[in-house]
Coordinates of C-alpha atoms in Angstrom, one line a residue:
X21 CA 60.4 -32.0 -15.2
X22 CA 57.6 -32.6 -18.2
X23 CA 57.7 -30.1 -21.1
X24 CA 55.2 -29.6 -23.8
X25 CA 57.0 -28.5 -27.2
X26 CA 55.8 -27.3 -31.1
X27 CA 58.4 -28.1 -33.1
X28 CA 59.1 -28.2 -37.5
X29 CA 59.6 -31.8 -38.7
X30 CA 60.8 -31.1 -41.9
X31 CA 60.0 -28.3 -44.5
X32 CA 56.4 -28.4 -44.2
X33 CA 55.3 -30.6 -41.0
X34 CA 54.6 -29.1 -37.3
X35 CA 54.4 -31.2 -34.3
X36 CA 53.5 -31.1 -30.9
X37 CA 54.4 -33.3 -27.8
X38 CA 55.6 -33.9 -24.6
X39 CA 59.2 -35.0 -22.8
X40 CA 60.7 -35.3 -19.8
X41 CA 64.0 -33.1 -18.9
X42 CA 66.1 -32.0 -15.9
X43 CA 65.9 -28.2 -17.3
X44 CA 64.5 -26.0 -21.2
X45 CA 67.7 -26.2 -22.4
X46 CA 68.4 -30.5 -22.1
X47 CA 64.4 -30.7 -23.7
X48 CA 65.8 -28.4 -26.9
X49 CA 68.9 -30.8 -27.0
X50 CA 66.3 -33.5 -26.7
X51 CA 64.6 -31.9 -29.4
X52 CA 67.9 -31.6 -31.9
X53 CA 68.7 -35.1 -31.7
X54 CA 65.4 -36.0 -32.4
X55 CA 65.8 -34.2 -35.6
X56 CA 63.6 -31.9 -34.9
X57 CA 63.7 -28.1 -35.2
X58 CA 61.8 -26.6 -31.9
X59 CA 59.4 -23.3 -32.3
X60 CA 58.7 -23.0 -28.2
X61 CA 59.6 -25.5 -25.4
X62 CA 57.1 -24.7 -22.2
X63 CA 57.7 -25.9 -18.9
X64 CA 54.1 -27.5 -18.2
X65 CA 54.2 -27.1 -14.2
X66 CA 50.3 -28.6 -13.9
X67 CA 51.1 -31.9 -15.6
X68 CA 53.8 -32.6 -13.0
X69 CA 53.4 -36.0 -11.3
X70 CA 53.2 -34.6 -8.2
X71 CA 51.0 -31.6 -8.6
X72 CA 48.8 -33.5 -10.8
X73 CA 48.1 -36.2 -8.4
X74 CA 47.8 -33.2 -5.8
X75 CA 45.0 -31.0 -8.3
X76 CA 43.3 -34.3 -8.5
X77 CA 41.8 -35.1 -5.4
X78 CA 40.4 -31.6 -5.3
X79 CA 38.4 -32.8 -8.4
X80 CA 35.2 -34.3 -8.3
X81 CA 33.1 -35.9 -10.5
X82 CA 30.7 -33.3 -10.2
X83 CA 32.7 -30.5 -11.6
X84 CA 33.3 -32.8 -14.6
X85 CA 29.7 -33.4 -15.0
X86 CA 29.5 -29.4 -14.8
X87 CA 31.9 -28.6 -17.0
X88 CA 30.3 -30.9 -19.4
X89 CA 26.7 -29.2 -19.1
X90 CA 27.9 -26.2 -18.9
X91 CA 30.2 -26.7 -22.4
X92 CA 27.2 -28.1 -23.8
X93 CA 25.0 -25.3 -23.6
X94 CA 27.1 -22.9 -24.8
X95 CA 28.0 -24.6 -27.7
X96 CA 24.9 -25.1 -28.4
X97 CA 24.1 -21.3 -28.1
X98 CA 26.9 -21.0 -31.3
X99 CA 30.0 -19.8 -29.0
X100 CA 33.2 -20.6 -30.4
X101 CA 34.8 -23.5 -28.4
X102 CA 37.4 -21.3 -27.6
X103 CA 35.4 -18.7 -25.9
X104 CA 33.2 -21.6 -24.8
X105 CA 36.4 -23.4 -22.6
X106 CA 37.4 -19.7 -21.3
X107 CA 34.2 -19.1 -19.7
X108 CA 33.6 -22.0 -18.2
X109 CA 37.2 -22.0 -16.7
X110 CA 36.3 -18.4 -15.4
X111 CA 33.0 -20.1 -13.8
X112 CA 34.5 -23.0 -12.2
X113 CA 35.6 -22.9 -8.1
X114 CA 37.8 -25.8 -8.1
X115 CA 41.4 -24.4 -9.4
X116 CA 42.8 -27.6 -10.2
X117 CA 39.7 -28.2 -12.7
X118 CA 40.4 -24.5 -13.8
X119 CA 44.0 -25.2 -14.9
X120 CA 42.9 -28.3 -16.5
X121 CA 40.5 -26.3 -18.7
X122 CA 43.1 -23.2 -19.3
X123 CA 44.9 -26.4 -20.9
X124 CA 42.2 -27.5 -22.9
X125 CA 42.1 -24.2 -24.3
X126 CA 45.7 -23.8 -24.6
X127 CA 45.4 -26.9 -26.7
X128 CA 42.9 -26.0 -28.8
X129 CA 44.2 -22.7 -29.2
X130 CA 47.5 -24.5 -30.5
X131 CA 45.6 -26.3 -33.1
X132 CA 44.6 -29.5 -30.9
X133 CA 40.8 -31.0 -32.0
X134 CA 39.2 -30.8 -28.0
X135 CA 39.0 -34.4 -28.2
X136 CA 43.2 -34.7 -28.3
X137 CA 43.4 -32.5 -25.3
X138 CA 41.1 -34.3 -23.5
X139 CA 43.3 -37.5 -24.1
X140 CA 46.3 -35.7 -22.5
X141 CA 43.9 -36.1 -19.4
X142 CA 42.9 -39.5 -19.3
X143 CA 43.1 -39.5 -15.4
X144 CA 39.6 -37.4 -15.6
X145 CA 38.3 -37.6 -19.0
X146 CA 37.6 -41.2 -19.7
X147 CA 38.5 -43.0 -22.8
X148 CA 34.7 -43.4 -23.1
X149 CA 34.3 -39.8 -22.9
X150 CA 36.8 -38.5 -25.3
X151 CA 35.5 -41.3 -27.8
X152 CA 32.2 -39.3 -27.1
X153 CA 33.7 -35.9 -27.8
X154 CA 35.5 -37.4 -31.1
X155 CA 32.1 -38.6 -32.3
X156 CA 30.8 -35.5 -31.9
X157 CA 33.1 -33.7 -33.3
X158 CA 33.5 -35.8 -37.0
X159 CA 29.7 -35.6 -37.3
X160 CA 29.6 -31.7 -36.8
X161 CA 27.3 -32.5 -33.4
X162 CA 29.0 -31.8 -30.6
X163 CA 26.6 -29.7 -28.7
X164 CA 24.4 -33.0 -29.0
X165 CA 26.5 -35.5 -28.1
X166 CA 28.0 -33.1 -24.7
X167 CA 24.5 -32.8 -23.6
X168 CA 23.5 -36.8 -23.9
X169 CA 27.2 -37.3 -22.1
X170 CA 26.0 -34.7 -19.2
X171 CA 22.9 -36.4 -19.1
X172 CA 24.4 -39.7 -18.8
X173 CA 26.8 -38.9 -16.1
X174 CA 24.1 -36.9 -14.2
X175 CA 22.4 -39.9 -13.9
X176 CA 24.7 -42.3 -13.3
X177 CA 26.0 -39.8 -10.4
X178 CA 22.5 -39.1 -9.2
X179 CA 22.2 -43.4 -8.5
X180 CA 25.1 -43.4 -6.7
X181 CA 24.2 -40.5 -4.5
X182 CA 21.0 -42.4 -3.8
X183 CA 22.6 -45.6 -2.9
X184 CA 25.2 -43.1 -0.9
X185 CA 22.3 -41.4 1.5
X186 CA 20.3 -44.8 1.7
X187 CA 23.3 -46.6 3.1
X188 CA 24.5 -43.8 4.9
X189 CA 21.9 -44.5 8.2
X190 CA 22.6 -48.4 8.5
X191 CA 26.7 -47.7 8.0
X192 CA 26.3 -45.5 11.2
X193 CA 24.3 -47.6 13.0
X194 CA 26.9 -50.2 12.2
X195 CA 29.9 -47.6 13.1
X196 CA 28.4 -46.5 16.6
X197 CA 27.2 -50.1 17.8
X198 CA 31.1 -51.7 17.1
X199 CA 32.5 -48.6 18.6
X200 CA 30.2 -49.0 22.0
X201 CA 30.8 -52.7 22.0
X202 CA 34.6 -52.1 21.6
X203 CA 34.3 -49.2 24.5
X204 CA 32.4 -51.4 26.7
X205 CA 35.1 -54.1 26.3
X206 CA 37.9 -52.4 26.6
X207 CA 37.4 -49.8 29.2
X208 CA 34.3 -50.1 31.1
X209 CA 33.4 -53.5 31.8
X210 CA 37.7 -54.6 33.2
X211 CA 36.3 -51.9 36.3
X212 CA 33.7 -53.7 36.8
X213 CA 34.3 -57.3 36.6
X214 CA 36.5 -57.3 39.4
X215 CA 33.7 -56.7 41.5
X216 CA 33.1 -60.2 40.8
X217 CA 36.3 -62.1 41.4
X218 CA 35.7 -63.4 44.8
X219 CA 32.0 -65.2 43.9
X220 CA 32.7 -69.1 42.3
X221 CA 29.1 -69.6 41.2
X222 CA 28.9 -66.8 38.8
X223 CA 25.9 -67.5 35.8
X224 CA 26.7 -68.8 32.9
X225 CA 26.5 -65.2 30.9
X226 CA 28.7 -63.5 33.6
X227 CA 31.5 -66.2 33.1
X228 CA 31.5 -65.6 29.2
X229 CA 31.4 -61.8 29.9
X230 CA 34.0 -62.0 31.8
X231 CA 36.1 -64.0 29.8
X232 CA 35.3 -62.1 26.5
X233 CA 36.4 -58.9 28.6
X234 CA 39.7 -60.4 29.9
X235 CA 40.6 -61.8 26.5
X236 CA 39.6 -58.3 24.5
X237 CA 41.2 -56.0 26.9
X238 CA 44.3 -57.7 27.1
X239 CA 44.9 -58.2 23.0
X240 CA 42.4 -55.3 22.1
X241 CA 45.7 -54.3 20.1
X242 CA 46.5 -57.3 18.5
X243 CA 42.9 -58.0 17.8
X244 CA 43.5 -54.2 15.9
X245 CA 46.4 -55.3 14.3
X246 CA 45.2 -58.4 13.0
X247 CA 42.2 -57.0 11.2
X248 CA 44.4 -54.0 9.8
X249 CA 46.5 -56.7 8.5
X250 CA 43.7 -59.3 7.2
X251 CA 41.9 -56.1 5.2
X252 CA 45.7 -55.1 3.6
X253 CA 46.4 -58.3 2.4
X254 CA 42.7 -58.7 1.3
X255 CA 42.8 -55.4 -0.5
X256 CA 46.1 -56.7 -1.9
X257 CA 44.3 -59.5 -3.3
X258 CA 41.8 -58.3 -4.7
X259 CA 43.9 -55.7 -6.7
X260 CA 45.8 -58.4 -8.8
X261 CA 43.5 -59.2 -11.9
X262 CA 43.7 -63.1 -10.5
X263 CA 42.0 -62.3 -7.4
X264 CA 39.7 -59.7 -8.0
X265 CA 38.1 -62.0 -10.7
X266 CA 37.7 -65.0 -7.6
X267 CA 36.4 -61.6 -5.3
X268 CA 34.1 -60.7 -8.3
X269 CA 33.0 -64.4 -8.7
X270 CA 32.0 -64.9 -5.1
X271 CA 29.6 -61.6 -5.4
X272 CA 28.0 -63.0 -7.9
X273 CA 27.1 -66.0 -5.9
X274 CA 26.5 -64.6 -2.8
X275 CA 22.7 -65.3 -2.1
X276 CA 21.3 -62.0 -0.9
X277 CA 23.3 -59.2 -2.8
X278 CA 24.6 -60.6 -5.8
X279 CA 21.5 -59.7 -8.0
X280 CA 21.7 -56.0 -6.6
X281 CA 25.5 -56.1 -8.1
X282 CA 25.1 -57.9 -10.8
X283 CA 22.1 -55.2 -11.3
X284 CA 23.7 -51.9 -10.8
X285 CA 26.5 -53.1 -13.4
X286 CA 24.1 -53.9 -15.8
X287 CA 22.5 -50.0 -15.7
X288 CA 25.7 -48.5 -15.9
X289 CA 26.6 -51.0 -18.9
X290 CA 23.1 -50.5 -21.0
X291 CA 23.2 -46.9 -20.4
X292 CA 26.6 -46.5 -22.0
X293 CA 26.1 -49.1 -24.8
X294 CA 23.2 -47.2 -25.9
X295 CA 24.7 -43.5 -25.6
X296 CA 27.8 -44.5 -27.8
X297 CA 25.7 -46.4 -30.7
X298 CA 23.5 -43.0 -30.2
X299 CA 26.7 -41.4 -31.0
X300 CA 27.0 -43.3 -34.2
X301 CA 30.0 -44.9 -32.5
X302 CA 30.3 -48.2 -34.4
X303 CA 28.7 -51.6 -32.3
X304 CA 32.1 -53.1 -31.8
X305 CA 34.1 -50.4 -30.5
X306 CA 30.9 -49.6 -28.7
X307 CA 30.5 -52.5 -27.0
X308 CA 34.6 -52.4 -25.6
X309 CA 34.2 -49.3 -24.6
X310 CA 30.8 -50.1 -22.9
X311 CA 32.4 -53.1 -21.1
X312 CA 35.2 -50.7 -19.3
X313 CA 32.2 -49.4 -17.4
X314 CA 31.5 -52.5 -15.5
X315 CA 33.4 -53.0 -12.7
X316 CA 32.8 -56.5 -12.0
X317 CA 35.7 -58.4 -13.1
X318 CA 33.7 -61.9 -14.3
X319 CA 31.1 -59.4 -16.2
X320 CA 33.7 -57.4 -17.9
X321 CA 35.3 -60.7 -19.7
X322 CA 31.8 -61.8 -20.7
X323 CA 31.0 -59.0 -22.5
X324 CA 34.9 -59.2 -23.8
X325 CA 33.8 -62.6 -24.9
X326 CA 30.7 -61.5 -26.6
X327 CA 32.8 -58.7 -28.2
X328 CA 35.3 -61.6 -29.5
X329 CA 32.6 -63.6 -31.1
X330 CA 30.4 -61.2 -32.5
X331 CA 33.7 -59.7 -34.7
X332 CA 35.2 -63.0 -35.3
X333 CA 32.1 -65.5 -35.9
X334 CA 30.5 -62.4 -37.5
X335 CA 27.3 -63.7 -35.1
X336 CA 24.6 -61.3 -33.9
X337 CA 25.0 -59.5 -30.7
X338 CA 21.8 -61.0 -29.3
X339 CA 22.9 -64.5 -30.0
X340 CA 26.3 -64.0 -27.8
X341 CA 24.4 -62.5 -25.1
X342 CA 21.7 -65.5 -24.5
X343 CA 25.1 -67.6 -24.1
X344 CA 26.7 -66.0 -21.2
X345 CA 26.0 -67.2 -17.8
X346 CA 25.4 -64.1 -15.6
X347 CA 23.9 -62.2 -18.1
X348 CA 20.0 -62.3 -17.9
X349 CA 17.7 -63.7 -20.7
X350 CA 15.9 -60.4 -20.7
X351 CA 18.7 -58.3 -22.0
X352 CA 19.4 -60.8 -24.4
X353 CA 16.0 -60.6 -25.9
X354 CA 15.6 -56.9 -25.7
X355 CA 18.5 -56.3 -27.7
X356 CA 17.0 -59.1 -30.3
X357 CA 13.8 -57.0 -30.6
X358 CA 16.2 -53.5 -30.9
X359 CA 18.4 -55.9 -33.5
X360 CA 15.0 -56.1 -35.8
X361 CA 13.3 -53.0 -34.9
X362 CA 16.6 -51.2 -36.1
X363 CA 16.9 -49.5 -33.4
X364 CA 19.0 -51.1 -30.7
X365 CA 20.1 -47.9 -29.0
X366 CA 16.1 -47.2 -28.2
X367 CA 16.3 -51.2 -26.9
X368 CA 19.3 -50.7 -24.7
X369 CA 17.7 -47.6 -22.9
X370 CA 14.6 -49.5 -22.1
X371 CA 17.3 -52.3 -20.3
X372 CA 18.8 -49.5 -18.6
X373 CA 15.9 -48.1 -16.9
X374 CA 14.4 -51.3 -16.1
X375 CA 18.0 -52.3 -13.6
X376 CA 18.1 -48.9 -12.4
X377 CA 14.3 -49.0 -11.3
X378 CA 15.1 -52.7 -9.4
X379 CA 18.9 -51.1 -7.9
X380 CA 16.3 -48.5 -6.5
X381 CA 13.5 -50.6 -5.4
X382 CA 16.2 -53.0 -4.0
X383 CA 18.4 -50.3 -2.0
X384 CA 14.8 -49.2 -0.5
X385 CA 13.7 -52.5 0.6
X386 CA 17.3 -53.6 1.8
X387 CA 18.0 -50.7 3.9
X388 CA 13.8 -51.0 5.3
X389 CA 15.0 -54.0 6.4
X390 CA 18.7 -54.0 7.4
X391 CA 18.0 -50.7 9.8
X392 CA 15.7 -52.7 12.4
X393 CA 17.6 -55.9 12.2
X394 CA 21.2 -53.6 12.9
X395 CA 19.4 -51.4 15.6
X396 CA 18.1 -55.4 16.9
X397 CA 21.4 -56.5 16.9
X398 CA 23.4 -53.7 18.7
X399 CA 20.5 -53.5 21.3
X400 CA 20.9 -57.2 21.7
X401 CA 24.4 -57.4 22.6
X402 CA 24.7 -54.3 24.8
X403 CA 21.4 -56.1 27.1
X404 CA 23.6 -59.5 27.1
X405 CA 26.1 -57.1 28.5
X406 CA 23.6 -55.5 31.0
X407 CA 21.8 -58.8 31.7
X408 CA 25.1 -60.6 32.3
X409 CA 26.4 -57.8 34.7
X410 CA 22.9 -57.7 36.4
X411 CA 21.9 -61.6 36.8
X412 CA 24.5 -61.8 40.1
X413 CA 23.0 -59.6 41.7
X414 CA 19.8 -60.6 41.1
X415 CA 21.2 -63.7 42.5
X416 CA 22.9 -61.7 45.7
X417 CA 19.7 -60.0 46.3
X418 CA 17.6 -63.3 46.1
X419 CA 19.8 -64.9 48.7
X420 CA 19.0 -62.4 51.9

């Protein structure tokens, strides 16, 4: 079991933590012979592994992004934080979120700055985001900084839900013509092939028909298996650093969707870069956190690279950019102009707009043209399957 304790260190020093204990009274012994003198030792039932993991999946992104707007505008409106956190928790429908934010205020409550009790959840609060929140908090603008982070997420959340409903069409298409196909195979066509075992001069499409049908019928399990297998051990793969950087790599190269990638990373990058120098977050820690954003592998140790360099060869950021390889000239330059003008941030914002304009532009014109050629496709294969069925009887009927 996890317990959260307050404890004296000494005459004049309080501390708080957590610890791991089989029952209240093994975390006080904990507790003595840690030399510490405890005030109150709480179970903390939420931050259980198990419940946790269990509260988590009935989180969404979107009640984060609420909570942030929400937090924002009423601190804004001058409502103590503590009211602030109570209020929202009474507004919000999802009860896992809800006991998350009775923490927060538990935390706070206790003494906590918000920005340390939304590290204890790192699972939903970013390091990014409680970065944010410490900014805000140091410069006495927290209000601000919450509203440009609920901005930020709602847009980020709102290009995703855009790429979401215009892929949504073509990934059914897709769904419904392998599942017919399959069906056809494996449970319609064996009936009626044997129609045509006694004929020897069977057309050329009826023979492979046929044999496509004998062969998928009789294996369709294996075939199953062998694809379950083939995507576990390609999951597998790609989830060791070593291999997801050679998956990465090979998106990058691939010849019709690598610039779309390559391009939606480079939004969600700009956009963050610029909210966190906004932030008054310094340009090198910036620019790390900024590069946890991107979730290509082979872009994230670029940008590590350019981090490197620009600390260590104490070069501009501009110049570090123009020498990566997947990076494109114009970002380069546009942060050069923002490196000159002052006003880098301003720069950055510009970058971001400009990707998430082409990701949108791009997604329109790929799904325009991936719907017809799908519903082409399917509608080609199920006639081979009606031609090939069809052309021996032609034959039959030609021969009376």
């Amino acid at each position: 079991m996890r317990f959260i304790y307050k404890a004296k260190d000494g005459p004049g020093k309080t501390i708080k933590g957590e610890l791991e204990a089989d029952s209240r009274q093994m975390a006080l012994n904990q507790l003595d012979s840690m030399g510490y003198s405890p005030i109150w030792v709480k179970e903390q039932d939420v931050d259980r592994p198990g419940v946790r993991v269990l509260l988590n999946r009935r989180i969404s992104q979107r009640d984060i992004n609420v909570f942030t707007r929400q937090l924002a505008s009423l601190i804004k409106s001058r409502v103590p934080i503590l009211k602030a956190l109570n209020t929202v928790a009474g507004q919000t429908e999802s009860a896992g979120f809800q006991n998350v934010i009775r923490g927060l205020e538990h935390d706070v409550r206790d003494g906590s700055m918000l920005s340390e009790a939304l590290s204890k959840h790192i699972n939903l609060f970013s390091e990014l985001y409680v970065n944010m929140v410490r900014s805000g908090e140091s410069g006495g603008i927290l209000d601000a900084i919450l509203m440009r982070l609920s901005e930020a997420l709602e847009k980020e959340e709102d290009t995703k839900r855009k790429l979401q409903s215009a892929m949504a069409y073509p990934i059914l298409i897709a769904v419904v013509g392998v599942f017919t196909v399959f069906a056809l195979l494996v449970f319609f066509l064996p009936r009626v092939v044997v129609l045509f075992e006694g004929y020897h001069n069977l057309p050329l499409p009826t023979k492979m028909l046929i044999g496509i049908t004998d062969f998928v019928s009789d294996y369709w399990y294996w075939i199953l298996l062998i694809v379950f297998l083939l995507t576990a051990i390609l999951r597998r793969i790609a989830s060791i650093e070593t291999g997801k950087v050679v998956f990465d790599q090979m998106k990058l190269r691939l010849p019709l969707i690598s610039k779309f990638i390559r391009d939606v990373d480079l939004a969600r990058f700009a956009r963050t870069f610029s909210l966190l120098l906004n932030a008054g977050i310094p340009i090198a820690k910036a620019l790390d956190l900024s590069s946890t954003t991107l979730r290509n592998a082979v872009l994230r140790a670029e940008i590590e690279k350019v981090c490197r360099d620009t600390i260590q060869q104490g070069l501009p950021l501009s110049v570090c950019m123009a020498r990566t390889e997947y990076f494109p000239a114009f970002v380069a330059n546009m942060m050069a102009v923002g490196e000159e003008a002052g006003q880098l941030d301003e720069a950055l914002d510009e970058v971001a707009s400009f990707y998430e304009k082409e990701v949108e532009q791009r997604s329109r014109l790929a799904v325009s043209l991936l719907e017809p050629v799908l519903i082409l496709l399917v509608g080609a294969i199920v006639g081979f399957i009606v031609a090939a069925m069809l052309l021996p009887i032609f034959e039959l009927g030609s021969a009376f």
